[in-house]
JSON list of C-alpha atoms and ligand atoms in Angstrom, two decimals:
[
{"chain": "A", "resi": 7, "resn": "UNK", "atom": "CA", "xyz": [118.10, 80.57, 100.71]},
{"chain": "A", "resi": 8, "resn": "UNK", "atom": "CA", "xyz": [114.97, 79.37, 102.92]},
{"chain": "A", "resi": 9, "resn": "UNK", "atom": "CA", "xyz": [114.91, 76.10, 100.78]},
{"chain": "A", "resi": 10, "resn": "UNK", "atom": "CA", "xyz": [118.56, 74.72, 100.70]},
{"chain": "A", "resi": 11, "resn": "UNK", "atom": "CA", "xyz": [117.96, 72.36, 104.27]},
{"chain": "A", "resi": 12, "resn": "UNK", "atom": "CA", "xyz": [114.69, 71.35, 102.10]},
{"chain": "A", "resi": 13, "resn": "UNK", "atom": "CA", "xyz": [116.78, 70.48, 99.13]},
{"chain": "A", "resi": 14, "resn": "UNK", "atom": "CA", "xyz": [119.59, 68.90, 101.01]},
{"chain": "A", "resi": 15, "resn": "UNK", "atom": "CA", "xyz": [117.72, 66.30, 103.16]},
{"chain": "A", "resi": 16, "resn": "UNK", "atom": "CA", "xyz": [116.37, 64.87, 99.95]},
{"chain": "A", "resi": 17, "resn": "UNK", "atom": "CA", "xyz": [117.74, 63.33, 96.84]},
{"chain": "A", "resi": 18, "resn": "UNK", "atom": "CA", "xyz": [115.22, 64.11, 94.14]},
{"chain": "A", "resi": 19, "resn": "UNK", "atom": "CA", "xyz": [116.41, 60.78, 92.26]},
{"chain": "A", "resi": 20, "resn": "UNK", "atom": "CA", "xyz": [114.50, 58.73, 94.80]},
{"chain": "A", "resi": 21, "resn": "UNK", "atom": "CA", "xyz": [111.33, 60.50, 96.08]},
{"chain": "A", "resi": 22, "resn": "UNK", "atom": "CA", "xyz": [108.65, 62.20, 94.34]},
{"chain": "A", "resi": 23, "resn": "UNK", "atom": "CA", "xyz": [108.62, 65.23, 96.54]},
{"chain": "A", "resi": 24, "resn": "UNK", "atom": "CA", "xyz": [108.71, 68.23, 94.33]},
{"chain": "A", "resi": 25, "resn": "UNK", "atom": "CA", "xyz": [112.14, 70.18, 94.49]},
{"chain": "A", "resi": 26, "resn": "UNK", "atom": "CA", "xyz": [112.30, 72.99, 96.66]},
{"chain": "A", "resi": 27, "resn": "UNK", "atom": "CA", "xyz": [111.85, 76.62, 95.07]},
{"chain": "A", "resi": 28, "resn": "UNK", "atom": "CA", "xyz": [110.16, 79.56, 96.26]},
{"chain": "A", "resi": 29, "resn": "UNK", "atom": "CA", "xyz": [107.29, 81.60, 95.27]},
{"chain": "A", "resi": 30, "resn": "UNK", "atom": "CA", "xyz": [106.28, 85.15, 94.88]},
{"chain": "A", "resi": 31, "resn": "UNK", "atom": "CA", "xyz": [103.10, 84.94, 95.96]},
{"chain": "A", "resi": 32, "resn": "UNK", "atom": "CA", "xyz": [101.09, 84.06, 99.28]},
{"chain": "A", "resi": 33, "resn": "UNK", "atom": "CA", "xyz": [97.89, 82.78, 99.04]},
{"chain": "A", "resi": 34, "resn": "UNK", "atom": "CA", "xyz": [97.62, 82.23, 102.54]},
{"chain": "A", "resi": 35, "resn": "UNK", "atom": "CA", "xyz": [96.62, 78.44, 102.25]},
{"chain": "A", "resi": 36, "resn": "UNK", "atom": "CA", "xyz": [97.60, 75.69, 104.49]},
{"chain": "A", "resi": 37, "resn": "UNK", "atom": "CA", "xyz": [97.77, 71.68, 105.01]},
{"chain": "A", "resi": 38, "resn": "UNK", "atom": "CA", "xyz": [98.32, 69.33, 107.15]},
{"chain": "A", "resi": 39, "resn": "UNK", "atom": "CA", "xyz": [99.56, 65.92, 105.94]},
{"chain": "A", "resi": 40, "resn": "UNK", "atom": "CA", "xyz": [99.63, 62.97, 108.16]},
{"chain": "A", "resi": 41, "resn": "UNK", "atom": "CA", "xyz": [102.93, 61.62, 107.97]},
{"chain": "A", "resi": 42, "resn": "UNK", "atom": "CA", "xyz": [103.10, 57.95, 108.97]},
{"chain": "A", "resi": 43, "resn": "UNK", "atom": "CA", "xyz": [107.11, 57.46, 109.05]},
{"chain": "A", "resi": 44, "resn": "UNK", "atom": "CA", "xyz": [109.29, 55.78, 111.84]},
{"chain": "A", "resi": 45, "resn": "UNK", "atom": "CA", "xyz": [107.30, 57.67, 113.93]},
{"chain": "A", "resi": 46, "resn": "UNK", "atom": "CA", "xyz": [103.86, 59.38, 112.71]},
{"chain": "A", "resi": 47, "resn": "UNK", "atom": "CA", "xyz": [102.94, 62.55, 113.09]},
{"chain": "A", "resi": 48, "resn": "UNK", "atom": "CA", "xyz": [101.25, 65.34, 111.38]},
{"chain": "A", "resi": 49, "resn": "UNK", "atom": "CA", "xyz": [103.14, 68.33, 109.34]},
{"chain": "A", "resi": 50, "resn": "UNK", "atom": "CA", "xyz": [101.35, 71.67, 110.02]},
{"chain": "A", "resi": 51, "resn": "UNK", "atom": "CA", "xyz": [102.68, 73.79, 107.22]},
{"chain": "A", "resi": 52, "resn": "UNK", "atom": "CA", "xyz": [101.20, 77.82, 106.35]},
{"chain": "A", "resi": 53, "resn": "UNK", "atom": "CA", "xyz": [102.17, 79.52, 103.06]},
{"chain": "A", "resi": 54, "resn": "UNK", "atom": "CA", "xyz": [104.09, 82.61, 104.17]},
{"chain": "A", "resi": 55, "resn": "UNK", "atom": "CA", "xyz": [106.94, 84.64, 102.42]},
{"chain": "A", "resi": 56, "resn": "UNK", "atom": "CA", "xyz": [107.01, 82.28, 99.89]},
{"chain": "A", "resi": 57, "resn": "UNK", "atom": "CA", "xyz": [107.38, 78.80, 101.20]},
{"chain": "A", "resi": 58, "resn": "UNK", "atom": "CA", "xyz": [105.41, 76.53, 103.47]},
{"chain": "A", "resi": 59, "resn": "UNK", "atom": "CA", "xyz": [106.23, 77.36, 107.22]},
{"chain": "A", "resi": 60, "resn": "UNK", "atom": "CA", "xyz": [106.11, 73.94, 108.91]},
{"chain": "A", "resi": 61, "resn": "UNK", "atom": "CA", "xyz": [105.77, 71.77, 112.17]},
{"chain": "A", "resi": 62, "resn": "UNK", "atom": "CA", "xyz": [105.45, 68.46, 112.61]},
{"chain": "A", "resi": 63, "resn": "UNK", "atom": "CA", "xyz": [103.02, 67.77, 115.30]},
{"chain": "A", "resi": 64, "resn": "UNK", "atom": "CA", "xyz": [103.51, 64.26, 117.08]},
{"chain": "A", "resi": 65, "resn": "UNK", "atom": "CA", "xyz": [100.26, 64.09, 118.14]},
{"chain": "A", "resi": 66, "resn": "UNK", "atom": "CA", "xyz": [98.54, 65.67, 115.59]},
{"chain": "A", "resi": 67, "resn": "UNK", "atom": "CA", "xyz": [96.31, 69.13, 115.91]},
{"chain": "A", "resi": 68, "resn": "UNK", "atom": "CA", "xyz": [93.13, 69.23, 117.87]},
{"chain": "A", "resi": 69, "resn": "UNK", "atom": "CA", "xyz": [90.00, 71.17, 118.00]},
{"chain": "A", "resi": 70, "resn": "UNK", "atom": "CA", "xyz": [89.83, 70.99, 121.91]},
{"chain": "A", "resi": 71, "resn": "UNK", "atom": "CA", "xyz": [91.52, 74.96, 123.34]},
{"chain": "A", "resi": 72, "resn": "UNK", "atom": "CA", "xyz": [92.16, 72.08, 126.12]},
{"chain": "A", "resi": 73, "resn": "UNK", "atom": "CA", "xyz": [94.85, 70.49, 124.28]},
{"chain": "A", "resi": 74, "resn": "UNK", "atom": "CA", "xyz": [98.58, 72.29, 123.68]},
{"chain": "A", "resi": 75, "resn": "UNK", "atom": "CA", "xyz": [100.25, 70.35, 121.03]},
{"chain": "A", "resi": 76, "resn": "UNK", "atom": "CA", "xyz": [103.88, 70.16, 120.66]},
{"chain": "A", "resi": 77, "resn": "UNK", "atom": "CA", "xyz": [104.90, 71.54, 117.21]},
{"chain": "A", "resi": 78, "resn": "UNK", "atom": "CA", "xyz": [108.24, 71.21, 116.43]},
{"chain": "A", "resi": 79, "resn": "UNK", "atom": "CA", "xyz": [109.60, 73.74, 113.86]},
{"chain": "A", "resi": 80, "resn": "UNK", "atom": "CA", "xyz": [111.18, 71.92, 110.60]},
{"chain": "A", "resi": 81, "resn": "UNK", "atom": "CA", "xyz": [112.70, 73.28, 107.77]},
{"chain": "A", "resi": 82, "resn": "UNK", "atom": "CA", "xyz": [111.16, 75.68, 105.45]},
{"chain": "A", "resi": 83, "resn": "UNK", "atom": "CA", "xyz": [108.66, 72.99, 102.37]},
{"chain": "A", "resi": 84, "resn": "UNK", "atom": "CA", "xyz": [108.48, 74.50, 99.03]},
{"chain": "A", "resi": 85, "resn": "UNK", "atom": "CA", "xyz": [104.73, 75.93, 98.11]},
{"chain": "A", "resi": 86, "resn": "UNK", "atom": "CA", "xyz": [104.12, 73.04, 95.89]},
{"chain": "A", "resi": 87, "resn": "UNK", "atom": "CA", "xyz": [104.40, 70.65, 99.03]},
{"chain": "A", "resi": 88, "resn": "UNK", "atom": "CA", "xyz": [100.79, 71.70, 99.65]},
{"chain": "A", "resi": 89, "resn": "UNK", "atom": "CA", "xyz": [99.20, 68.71, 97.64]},
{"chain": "A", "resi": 90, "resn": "UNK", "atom": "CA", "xyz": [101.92, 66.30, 98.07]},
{"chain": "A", "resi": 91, "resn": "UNK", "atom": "CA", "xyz": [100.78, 62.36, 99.16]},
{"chain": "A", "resi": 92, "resn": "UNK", "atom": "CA", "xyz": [102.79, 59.06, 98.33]},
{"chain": "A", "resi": 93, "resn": "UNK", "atom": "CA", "xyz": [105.53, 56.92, 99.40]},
{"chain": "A", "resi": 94, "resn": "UNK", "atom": "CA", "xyz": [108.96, 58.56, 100.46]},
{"chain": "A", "resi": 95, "resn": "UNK", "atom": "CA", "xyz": [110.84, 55.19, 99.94]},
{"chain": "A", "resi": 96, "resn": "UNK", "atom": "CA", "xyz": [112.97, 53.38, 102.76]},
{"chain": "A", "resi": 97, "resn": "UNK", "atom": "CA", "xyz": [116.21, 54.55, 103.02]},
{"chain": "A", "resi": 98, "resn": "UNK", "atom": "CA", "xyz": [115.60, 58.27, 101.96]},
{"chain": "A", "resi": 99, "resn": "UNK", "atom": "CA", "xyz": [114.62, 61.49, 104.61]},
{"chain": "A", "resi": 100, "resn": "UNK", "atom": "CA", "xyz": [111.13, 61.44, 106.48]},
{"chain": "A", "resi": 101, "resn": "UNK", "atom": "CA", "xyz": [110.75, 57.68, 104.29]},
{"chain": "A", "resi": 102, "resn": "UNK", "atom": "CA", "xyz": [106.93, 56.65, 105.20]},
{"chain": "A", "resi": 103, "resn": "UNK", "atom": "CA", "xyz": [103.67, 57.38, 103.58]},
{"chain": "A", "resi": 104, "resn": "UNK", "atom": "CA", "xyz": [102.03, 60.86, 103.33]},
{"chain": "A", "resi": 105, "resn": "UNK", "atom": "CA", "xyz": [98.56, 61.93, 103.52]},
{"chain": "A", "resi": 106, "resn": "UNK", "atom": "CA", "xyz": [96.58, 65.54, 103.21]},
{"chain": "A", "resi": 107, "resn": "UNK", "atom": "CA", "xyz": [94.51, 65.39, 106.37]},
{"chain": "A", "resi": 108, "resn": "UNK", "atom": "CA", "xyz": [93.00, 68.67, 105.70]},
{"chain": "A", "resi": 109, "resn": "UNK", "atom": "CA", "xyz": [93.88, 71.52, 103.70]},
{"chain": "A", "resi": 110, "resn": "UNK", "atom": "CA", "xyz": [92.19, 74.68, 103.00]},
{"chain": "A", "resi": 111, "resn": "UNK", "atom": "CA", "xyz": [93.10, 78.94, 104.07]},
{"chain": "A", "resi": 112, "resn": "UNK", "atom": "CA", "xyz": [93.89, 80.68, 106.93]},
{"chain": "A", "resi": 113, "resn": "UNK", "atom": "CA", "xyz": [94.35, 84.28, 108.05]},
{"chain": "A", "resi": 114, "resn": "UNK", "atom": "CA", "xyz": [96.55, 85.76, 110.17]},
{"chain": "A", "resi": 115, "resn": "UNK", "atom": "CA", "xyz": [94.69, 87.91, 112.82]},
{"chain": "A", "resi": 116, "resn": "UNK", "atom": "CA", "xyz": [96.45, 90.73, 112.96]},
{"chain": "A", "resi": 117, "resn": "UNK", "atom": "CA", "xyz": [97.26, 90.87, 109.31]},
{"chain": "A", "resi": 118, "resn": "UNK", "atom": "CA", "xyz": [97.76, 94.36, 107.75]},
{"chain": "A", "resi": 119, "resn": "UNK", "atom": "CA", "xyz": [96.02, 94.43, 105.03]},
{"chain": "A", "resi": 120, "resn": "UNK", "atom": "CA", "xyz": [98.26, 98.15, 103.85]},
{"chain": "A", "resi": 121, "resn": "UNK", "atom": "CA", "xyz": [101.39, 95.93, 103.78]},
{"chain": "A", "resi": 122, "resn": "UNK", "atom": "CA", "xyz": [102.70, 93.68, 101.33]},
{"chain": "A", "resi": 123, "resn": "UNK", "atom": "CA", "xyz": [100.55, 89.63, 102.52]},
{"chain": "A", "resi": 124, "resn": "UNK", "atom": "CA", "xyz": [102.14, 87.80, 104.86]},
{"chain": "A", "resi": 125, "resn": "UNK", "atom": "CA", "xyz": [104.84, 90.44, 106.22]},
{"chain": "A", "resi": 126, "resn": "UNK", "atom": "CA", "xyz": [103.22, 90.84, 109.68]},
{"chain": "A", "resi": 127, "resn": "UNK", "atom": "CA", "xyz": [102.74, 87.26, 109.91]},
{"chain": "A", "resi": 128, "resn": "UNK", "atom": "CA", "xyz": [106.67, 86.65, 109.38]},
{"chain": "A", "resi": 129, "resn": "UNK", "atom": "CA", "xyz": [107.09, 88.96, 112.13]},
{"chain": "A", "resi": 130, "resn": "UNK", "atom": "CA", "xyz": [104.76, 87.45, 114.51]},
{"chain": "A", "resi": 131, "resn": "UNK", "atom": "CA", "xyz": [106.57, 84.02, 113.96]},
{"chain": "A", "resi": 132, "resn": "UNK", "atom": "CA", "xyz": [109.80, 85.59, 114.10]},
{"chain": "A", "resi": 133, "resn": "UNK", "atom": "CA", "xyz": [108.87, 86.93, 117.73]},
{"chain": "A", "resi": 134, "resn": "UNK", "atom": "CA", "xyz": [107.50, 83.52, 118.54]},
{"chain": "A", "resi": 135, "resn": "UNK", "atom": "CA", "xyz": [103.52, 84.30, 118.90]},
{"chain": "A", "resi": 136, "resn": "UNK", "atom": "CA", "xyz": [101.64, 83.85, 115.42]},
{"chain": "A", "resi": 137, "resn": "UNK", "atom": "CA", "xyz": [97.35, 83.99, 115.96]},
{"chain": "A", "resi": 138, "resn": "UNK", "atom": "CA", "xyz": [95.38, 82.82, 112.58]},
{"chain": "A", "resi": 139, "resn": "UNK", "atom": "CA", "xyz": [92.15, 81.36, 111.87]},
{"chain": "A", "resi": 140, "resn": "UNK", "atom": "CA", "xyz": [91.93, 78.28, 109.68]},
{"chain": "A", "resi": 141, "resn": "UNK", "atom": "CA", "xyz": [89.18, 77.28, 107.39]},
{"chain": "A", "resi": 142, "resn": "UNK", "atom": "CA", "xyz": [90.05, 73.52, 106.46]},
{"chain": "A", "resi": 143, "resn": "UNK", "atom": "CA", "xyz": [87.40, 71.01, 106.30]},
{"chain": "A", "resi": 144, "resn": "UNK", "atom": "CA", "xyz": [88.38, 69.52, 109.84]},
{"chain": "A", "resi": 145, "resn": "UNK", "atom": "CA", "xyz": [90.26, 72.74, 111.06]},
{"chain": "A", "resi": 146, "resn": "UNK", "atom": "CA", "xyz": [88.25, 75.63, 111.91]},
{"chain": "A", "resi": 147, "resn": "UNK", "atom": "CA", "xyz": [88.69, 78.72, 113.57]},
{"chain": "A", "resi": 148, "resn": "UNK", "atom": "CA", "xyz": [91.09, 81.08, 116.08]},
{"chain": "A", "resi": 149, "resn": "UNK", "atom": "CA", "xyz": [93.63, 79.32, 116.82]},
{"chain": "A", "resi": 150, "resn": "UNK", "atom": "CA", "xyz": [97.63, 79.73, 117.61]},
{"chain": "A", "resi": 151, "resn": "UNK", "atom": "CA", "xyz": [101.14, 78.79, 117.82]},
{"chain": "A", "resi": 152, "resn": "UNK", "atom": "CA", "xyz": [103.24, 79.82, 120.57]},
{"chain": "A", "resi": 153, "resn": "UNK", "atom": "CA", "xyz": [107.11, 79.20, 121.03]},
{"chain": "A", "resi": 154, "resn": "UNK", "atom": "CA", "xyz": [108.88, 77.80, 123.98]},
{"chain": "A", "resi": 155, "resn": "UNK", "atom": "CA", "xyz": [110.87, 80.93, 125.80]},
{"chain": "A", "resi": 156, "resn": "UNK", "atom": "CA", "xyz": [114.48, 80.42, 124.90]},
{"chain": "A", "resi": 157, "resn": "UNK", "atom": "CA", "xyz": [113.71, 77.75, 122.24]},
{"chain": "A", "resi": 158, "resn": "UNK", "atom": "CA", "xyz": [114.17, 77.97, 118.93]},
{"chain": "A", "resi": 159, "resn": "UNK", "atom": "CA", "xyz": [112.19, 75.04, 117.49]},
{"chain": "A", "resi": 160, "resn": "UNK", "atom": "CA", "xyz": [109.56, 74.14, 120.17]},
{"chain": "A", "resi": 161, "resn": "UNK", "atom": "CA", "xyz": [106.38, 75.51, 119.73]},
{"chain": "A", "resi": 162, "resn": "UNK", "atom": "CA", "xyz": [102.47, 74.71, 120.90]},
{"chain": "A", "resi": 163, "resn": "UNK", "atom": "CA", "xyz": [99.23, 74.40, 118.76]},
{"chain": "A", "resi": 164, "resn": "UNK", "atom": "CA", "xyz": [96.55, 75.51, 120.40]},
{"chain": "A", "resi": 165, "resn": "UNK", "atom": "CA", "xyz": [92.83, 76.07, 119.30]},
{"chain": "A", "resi": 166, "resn": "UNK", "atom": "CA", "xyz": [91.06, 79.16, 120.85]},
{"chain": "A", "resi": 167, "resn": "UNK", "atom": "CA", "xyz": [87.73, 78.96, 122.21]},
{"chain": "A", "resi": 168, "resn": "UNK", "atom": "CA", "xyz": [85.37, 79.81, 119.52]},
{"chain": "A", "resi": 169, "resn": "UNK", "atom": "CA", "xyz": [82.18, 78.52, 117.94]},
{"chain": "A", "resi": 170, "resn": "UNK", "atom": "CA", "xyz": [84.21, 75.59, 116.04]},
{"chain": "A", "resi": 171, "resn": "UNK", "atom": "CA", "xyz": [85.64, 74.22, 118.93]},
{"chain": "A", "resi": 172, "resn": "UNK", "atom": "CA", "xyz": [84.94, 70.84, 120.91]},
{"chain": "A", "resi": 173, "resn": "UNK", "atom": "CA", "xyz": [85.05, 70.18, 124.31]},
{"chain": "A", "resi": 174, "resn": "UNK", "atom": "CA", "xyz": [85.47, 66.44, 124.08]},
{"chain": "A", "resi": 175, "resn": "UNK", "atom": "CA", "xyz": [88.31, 64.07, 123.14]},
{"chain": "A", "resi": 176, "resn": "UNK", "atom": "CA", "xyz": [89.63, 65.05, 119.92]},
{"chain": "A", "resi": 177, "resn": "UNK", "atom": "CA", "xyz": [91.92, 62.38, 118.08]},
{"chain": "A", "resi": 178, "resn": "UNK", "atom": "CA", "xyz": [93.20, 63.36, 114.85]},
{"chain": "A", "resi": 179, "resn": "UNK", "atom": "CA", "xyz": [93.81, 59.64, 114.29]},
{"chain": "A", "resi": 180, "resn": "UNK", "atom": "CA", "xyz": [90.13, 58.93, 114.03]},
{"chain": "A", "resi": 181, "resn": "UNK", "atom": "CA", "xyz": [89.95, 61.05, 111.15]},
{"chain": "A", "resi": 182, "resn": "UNK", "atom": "CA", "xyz": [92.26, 59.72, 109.30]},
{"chain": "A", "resi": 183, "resn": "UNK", "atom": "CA", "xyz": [91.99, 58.10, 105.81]},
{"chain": "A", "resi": 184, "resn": "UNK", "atom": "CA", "xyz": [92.62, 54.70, 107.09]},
{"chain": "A", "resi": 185, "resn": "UNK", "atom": "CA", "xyz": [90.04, 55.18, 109.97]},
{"chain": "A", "resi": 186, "resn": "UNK", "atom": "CA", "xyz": [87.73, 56.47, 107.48]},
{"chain": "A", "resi": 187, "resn": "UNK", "atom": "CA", "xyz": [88.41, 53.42, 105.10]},
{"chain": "A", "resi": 188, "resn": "UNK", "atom": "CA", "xyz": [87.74, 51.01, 108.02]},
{"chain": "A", "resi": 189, "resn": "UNK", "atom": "CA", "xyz": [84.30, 52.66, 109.08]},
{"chain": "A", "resi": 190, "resn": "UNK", "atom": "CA", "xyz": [83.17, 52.29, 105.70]},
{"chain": "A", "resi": 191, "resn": "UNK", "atom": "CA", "xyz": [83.97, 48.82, 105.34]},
{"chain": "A", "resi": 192, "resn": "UNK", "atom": "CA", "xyz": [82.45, 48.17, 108.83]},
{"chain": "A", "resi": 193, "resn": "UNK", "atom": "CA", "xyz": [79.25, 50.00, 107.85]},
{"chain": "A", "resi": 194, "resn": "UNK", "atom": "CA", "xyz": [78.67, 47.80, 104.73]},
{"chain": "A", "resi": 195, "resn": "UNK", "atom": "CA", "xyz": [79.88, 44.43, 106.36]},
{"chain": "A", "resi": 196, "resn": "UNK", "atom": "CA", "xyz": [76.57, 45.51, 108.81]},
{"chain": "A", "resi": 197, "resn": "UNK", "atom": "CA", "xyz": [74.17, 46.69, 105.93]},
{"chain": "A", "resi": 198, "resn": "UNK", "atom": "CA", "xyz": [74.75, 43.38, 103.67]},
{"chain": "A", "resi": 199, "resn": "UNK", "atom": "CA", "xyz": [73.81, 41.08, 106.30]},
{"chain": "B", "resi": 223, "resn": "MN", "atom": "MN1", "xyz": [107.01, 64.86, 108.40]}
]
């Protein structure tokens, strides 16, 4: 079953993740949590065929079409992933703290919309070229993942060039809760002087 590497990596005694199960249904809805563990990155996961497709992205995703970002292909999350933040304690698989960075819907572009949701999209993946737009609060628009020829886990991120995207640095870092946090506090330290 897609969710049995899920299942096995984790012992369910110890972190809060929700067990693995799938669904029926696709709403087409992604996130992307911002995973600060022995090494952070960001998990890009889409709902399709039941379970969240994912790939943790070392560098996180970007709205510059400039920037390809490694996504490595990880085992199949469960739907219920989607809202999942906390502490995955030391010892245990992926241990660290997880954040949503943005959530929100995508569609895949060349969807059709005769067939049962999501089945193109499964075969676009499976032949290692998936196009979808995103509407997230910080993701937005065409974008794409691409695999590595003769690779099975090795893909790129990349954001078309569109109306939503930015031609200048884009750090995923600086959006960040944490970054947020610090602006704020920065911003009153200046307005109670
Ligand atoms: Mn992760």
């Amino acid at each position: 079953m897609a969710l049995t590497t899920y299942n096995k990596k984790r012992n369910f005694k110890e972190t809060s993740e929700p067990k693995g199960k799938s669904e029926k249904k696709n709403l087409f809805r992604f996130v992307v949590q911002r995973h600060d563990a022995s090494r952070l990155h960001y998990d890009f996961r889409l709902e399709l065929g039941g379970v969240l497709k994912s790939w943790a992205v070392p560098k996180g995703p970007s709205m510059n079409p400039a920037d390809k970002r490694l996504a490595v292909m990880v085992e199949d999350h469960p739907v219920s992933y989607i809202g999942f933040e906390g502490n995955i304690p030391e010892g245990n698989y992926g241990a660290g703290t997880v954040e949503v960075w943005d959530a929100g819907v995508y569609f895949p572009v060349n969807e059709d919309l005769e067939k049962i949701p999501g089945q193109q999209a499964l075969k676009d993946l499976d032949k290692g070229e998936l196009k979808f737009f995103l509407k997230g609060s910080k993701l937005e628009g065409g974008f794409v993942l691409v695999r590595f020829k003769k690779d099975d886990k090795n893909w790129l991120l990349i954001k078309h060039k569109d109306e939503y995207a930015v031609n200048k640095k884009y750090d995923s870092e600086q959006f960040s809760k944490a970054a947020l946090k610090k602006t704020v506090k920065a911003r009153k330290k200046v307005s109670s002087k």
